[in-house]
Coordinates of C-alpha atoms and ligand atoms in Angstrom, one line a residue:
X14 CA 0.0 0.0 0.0
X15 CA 2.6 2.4 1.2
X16 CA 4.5 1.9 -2.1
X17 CA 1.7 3.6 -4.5
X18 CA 1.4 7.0 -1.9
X19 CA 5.1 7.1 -1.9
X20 CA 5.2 7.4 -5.9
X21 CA 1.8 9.7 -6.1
X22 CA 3.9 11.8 -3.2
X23 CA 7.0 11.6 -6.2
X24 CA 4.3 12.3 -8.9
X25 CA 3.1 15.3 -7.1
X26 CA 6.5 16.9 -6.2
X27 CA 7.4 16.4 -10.0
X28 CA 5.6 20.0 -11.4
X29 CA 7.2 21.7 -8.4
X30 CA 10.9 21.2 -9.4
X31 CA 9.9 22.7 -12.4
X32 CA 8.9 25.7 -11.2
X33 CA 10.1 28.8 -12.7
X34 CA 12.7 31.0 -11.1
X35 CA 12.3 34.5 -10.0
X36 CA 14.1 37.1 -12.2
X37 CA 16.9 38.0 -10.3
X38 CA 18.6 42.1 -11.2
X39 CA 21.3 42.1 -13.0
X40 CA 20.2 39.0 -16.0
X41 CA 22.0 39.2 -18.7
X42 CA 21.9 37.5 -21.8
X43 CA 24.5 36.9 -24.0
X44 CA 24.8 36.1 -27.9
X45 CA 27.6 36.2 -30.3
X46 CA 26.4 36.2 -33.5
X47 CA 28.1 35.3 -37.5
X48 CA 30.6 33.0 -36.1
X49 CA 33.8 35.1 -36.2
X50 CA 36.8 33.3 -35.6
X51 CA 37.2 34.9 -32.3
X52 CA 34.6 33.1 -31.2
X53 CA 36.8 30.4 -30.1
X54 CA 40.2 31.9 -30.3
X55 CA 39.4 34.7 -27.9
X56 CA 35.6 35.0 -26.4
X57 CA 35.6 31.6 -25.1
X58 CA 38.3 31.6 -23.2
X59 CA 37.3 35.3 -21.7
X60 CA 34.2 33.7 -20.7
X61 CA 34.9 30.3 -19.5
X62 CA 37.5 32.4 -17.1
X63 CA 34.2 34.3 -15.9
X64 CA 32.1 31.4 -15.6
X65 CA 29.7 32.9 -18.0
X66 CA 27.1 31.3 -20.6
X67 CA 26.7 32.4 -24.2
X68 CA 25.2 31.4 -27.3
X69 CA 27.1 31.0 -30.5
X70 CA 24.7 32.0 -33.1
X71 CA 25.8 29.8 -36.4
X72 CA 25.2 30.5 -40.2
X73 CA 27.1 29.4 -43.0
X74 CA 26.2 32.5 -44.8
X75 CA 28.6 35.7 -45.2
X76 CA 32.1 34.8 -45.3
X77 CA 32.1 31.0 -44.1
X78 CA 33.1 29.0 -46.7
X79 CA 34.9 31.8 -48.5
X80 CA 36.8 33.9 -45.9
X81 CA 38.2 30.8 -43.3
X82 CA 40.8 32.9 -41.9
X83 CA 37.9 35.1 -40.3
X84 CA 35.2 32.5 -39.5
X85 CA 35.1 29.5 -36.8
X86 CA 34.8 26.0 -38.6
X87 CA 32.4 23.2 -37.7
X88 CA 35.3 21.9 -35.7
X89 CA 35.6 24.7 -33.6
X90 CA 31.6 25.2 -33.0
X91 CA 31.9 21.5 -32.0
X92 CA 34.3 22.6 -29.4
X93 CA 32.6 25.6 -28.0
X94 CA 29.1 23.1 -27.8
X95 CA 32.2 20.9 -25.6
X96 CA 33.0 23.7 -24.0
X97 CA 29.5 24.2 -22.5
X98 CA 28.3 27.0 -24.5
X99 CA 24.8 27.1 -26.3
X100 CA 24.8 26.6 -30.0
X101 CA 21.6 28.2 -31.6
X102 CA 20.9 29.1 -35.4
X103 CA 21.3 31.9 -37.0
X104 CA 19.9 30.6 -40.5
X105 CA 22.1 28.7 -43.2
X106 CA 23.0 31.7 -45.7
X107 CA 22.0 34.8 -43.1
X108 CA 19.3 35.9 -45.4
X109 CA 16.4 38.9 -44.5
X110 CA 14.0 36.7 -43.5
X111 CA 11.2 38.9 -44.6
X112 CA 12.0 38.2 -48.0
X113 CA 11.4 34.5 -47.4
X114 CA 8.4 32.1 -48.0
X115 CA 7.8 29.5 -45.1
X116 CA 9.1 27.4 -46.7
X117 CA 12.5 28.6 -47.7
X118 CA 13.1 29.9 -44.0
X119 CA 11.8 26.2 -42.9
X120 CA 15.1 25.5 -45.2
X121 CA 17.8 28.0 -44.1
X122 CA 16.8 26.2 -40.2
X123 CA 16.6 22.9 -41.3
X124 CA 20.1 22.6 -42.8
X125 CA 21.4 24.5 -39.9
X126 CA 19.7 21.7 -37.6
X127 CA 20.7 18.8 -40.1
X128 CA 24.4 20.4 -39.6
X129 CA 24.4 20.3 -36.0
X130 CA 23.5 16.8 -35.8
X131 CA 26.1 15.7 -38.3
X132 CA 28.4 17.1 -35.6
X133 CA 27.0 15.6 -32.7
X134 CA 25.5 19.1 -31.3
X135 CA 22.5 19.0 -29.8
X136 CA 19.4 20.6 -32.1
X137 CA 19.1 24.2 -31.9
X138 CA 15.9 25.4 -30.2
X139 CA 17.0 29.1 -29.7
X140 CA 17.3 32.1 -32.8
X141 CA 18.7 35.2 -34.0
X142 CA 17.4 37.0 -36.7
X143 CA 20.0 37.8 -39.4
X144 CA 20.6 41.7 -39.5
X145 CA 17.7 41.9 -37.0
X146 CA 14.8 41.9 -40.0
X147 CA 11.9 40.1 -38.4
X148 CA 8.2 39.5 -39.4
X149 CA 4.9 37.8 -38.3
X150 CA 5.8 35.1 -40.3
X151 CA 8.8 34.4 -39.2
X152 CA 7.8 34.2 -35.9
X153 CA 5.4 31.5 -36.7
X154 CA 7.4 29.5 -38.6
X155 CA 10.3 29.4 -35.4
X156 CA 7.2 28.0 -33.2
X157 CA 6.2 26.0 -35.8
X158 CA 9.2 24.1 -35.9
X159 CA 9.8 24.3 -32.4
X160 CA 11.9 27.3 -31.0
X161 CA 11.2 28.7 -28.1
X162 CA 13.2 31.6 -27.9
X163 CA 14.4 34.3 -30.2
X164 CA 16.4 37.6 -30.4
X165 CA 15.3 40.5 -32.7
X166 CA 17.2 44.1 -32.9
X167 CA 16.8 47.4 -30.7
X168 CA 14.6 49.1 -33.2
X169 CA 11.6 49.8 -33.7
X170 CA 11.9 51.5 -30.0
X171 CA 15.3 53.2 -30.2
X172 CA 16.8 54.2 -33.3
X173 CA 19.8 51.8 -34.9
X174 CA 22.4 53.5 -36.6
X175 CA 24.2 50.3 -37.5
X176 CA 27.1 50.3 -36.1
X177 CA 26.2 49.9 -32.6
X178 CA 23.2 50.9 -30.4
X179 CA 21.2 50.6 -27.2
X180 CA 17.9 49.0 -26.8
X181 CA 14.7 48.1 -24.9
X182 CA 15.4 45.7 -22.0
X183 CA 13.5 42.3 -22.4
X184 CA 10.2 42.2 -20.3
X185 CA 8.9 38.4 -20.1
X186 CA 5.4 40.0 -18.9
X187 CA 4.9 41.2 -22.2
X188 CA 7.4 40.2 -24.6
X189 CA 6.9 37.5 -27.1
X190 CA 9.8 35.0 -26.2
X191 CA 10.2 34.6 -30.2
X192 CA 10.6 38.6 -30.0
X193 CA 13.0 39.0 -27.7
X194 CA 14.6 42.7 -28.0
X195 CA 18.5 43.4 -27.9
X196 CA 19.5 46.0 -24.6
X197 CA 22.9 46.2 -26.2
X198 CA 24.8 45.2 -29.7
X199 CA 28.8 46.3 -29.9
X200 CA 30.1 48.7 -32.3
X201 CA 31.9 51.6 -32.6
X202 CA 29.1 53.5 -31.4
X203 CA 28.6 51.5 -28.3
X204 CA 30.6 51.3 -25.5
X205 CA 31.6 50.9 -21.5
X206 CA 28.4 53.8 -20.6
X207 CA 26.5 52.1 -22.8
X208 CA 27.0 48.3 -21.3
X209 CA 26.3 50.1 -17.9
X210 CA 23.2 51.5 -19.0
X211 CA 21.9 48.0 -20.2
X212 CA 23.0 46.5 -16.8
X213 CA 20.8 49.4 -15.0
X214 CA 18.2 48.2 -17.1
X215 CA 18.1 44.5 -16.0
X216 CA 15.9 44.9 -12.7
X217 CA 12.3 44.2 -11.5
X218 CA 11.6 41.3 -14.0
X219 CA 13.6 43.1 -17.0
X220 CA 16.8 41.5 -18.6
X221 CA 19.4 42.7 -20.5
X222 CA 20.0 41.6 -23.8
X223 CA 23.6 41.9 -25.0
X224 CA 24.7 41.2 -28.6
X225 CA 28.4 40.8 -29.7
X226 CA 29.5 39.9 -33.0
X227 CA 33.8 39.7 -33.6
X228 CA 36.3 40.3 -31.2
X229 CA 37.4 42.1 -33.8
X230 CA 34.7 41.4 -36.4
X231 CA 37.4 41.2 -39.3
X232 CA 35.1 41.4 -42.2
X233 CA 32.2 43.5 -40.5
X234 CA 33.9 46.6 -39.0
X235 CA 30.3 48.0 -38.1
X236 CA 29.9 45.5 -35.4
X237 CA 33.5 45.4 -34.1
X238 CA 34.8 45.1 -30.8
X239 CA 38.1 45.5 -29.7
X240 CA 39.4 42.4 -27.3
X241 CA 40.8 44.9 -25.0
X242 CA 37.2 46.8 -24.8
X243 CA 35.4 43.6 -24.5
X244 CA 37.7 42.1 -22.0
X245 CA 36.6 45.1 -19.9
X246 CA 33.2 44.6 -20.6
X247 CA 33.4 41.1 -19.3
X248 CA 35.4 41.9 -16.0
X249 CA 32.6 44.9 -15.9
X250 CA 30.0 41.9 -16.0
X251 CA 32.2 40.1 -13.2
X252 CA 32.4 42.9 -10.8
X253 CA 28.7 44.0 -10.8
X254 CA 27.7 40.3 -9.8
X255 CA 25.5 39.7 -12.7
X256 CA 24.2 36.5 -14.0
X257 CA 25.1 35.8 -17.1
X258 CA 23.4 33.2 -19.0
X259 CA 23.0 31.5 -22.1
X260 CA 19.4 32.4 -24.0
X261 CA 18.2 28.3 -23.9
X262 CA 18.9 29.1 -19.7
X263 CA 15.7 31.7 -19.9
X264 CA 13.8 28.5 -20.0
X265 CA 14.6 28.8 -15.8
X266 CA 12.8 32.3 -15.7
X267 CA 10.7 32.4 -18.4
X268 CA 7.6 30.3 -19.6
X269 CA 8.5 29.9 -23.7
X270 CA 4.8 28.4 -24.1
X271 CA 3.3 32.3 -23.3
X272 CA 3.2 35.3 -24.7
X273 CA 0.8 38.0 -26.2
X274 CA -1.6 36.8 -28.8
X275 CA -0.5 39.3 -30.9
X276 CA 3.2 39.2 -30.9
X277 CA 4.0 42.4 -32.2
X278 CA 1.5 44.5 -29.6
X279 CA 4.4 44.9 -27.1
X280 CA 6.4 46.2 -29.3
X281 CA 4.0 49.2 -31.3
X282 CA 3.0 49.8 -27.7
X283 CA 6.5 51.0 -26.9
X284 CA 7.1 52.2 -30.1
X285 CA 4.6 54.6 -29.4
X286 CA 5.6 55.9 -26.1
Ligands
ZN307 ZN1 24.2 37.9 -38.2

C-alpha cells in the first residue's frame, strides 16, 4: 500500500521542481552572432574564465566557406558546444527573413539543424534573426518548428544607426519570447556607458540583452569590438555580480509556451511611447 502513496507523493512533487525562477537584477543574456573566428580563439576563453554562458549563433552565410581565416569551422563550434556553450541558429545563408516564404526559412533552419547533428551538437531550439529583420511570419514558422526563444534588434523603439546601439530591456510579462529585444549590440558606437546603462536596465523582471559579433569582427567593422574593450566589458559583468546566461537558460525564468496573442502589440506599444 505504502509503495503507491510514496510514488503519487513523487508524482506530485514532479511540477514543483519545475517551477520557474524569479528574475533576479542584473540577468544578462549573452549572444555572439556570424561566427567570427574569435569566437573560439578569444571570447571563449574570456568567458569560461568568468564562468559565463553564451550562445554562438551559427550561419554558413557571409564569409564561411569563403573567408576561413575570419570564420570558426564546424570543428571549432563543436568545441565551443564541448565547452558548454549554447549553440543556436542563426539561418544557413543569413538571409532577411522577410524576404522568405515559409518554406525557404523552414530550409535555411533545417540545414542548420541537419548540420548540428552531423556534428554531434544538440538541435538548436534558440534564434537570431539575421541583420535583426523580423516579421509575423517568421515568428510562426520558429514555433512552428519548435523554437522557443528568439532575439530581434533594438529598433523599432530606439533608433539603430548600424554600427552599434542601445535598446529596450527584455520584459517576459509582455514580450513574445520569439521577440525577444537586444539592450545592447557592440560597435563603434557603443561602448563601457553604454554596457552600464543596459545593466541598469536588467531589474524588477527586466533583462538585459547583450549582442556581440567579432572580437574584432574582421570582415564587418560596423559590429566590431576590440578584445581589449570587450575584455573590460566582461570583467565589468564580473564585478557587478551579474548573471550571465545563455538564452536556452531563460527556460529557468521564463515560460516559452506564453506570450501575447499578438506578438507584435508589445512592441507598437512601446514604439509609441
Ligand atoms: Zn548575423
Amino acid at each position: 500500500m505504502r509503495r503507491p502513496i510514496i510514488i503519487l507523493f513523487f508524482l506530485l512533487l514532479c511540477p514543483l521542481s519545475r517551477a520557474l525562477e524569479p528574475i533576479p537584477d542584473k540577468l544578462v543574456v549573452l549572444g555572439f552572432d556570424d561566427c567570427n573566428k574569435s569566437d573560439r580563439h578569444f571570447v571563449a576563453d574570456v568567458l569560461k574564465k568568468h564562468g559565463f554562458g553564451a550562445t554562438f549563433y551559427v550561419t554558413e552565410g557571409l564569409g564561411f566557406h569563403s573567408g576561413k581565416g575570419h570564420y570558426v569551422t564546424w570543428e571549432e563550434i563543436v568545441e565551443l558546444h564541448k565547452m558548454g556553450f549554447e549553440i543556436g541558429n542563426h539561418t544557413k545563408s543569413h538571409p532577411n527573413v522577410t524576404r522568405l516564404s515559409r518554406d525557404q526559412l523552414k530550409g535555411e533552419l533545417a540545414h542548420i539543424e541537419k548540420r548540428c547533428r552531423e556534428h554531434g551538437i544538440s538541435k538548436p531550439d534558440t534564434f537570431a534573426f539575421p541583420g535583426f529583420s523580423n516579421n509575423i511570419r517568421a515568428v510562426e514558422v520558429l514555433a512552428g518548428m519548435g523554437y522557443k526563444f528568439a532575439r530581434r534588434g533594438v529598433g523599432p523603439e530606439y533608433p539603430d544607426s548600424g554600427s552599434g546601439a542601445r535598446g529596450p530591456a527584455y520584459d517576459p510579462a509582455t514580450d513574445h519570447p520569439l521577440l525577444i529585444p537586444t539592450t545592447g549590440y557592440a560597435g563603434p558606437k557603443w561602448g563601457m556607458k553604454d554596457l552600464k546603462w543596459a545593466v541598469s536596465q536588467a531589474k524588477d523582471g527586466k533583462i538585459a540583452v547583450l549582442c556581440f559579433h567579432g572580437v574584432p569582427a574582421l570582415d564587418h567593422p560596423w559590429v566590431n569590438c576590440t578584445p581589449e574593450a570587450f575584455s573590460k566589458y566582461m570583467q565589468f559583468l564580473k564585478d557587478e555580480g551579474c548573471t550571465v546566461i545563455a538564452t536556452r537558460d531563460l527556460a529557468r525564468y521564463v515560460d516559452p509556451g506564453k506570450g501575447p496573442k499578438d506578438p507584435y502589440a508589445p512592441i507598437r506599444a512601446r514604439a509609441k511611447k
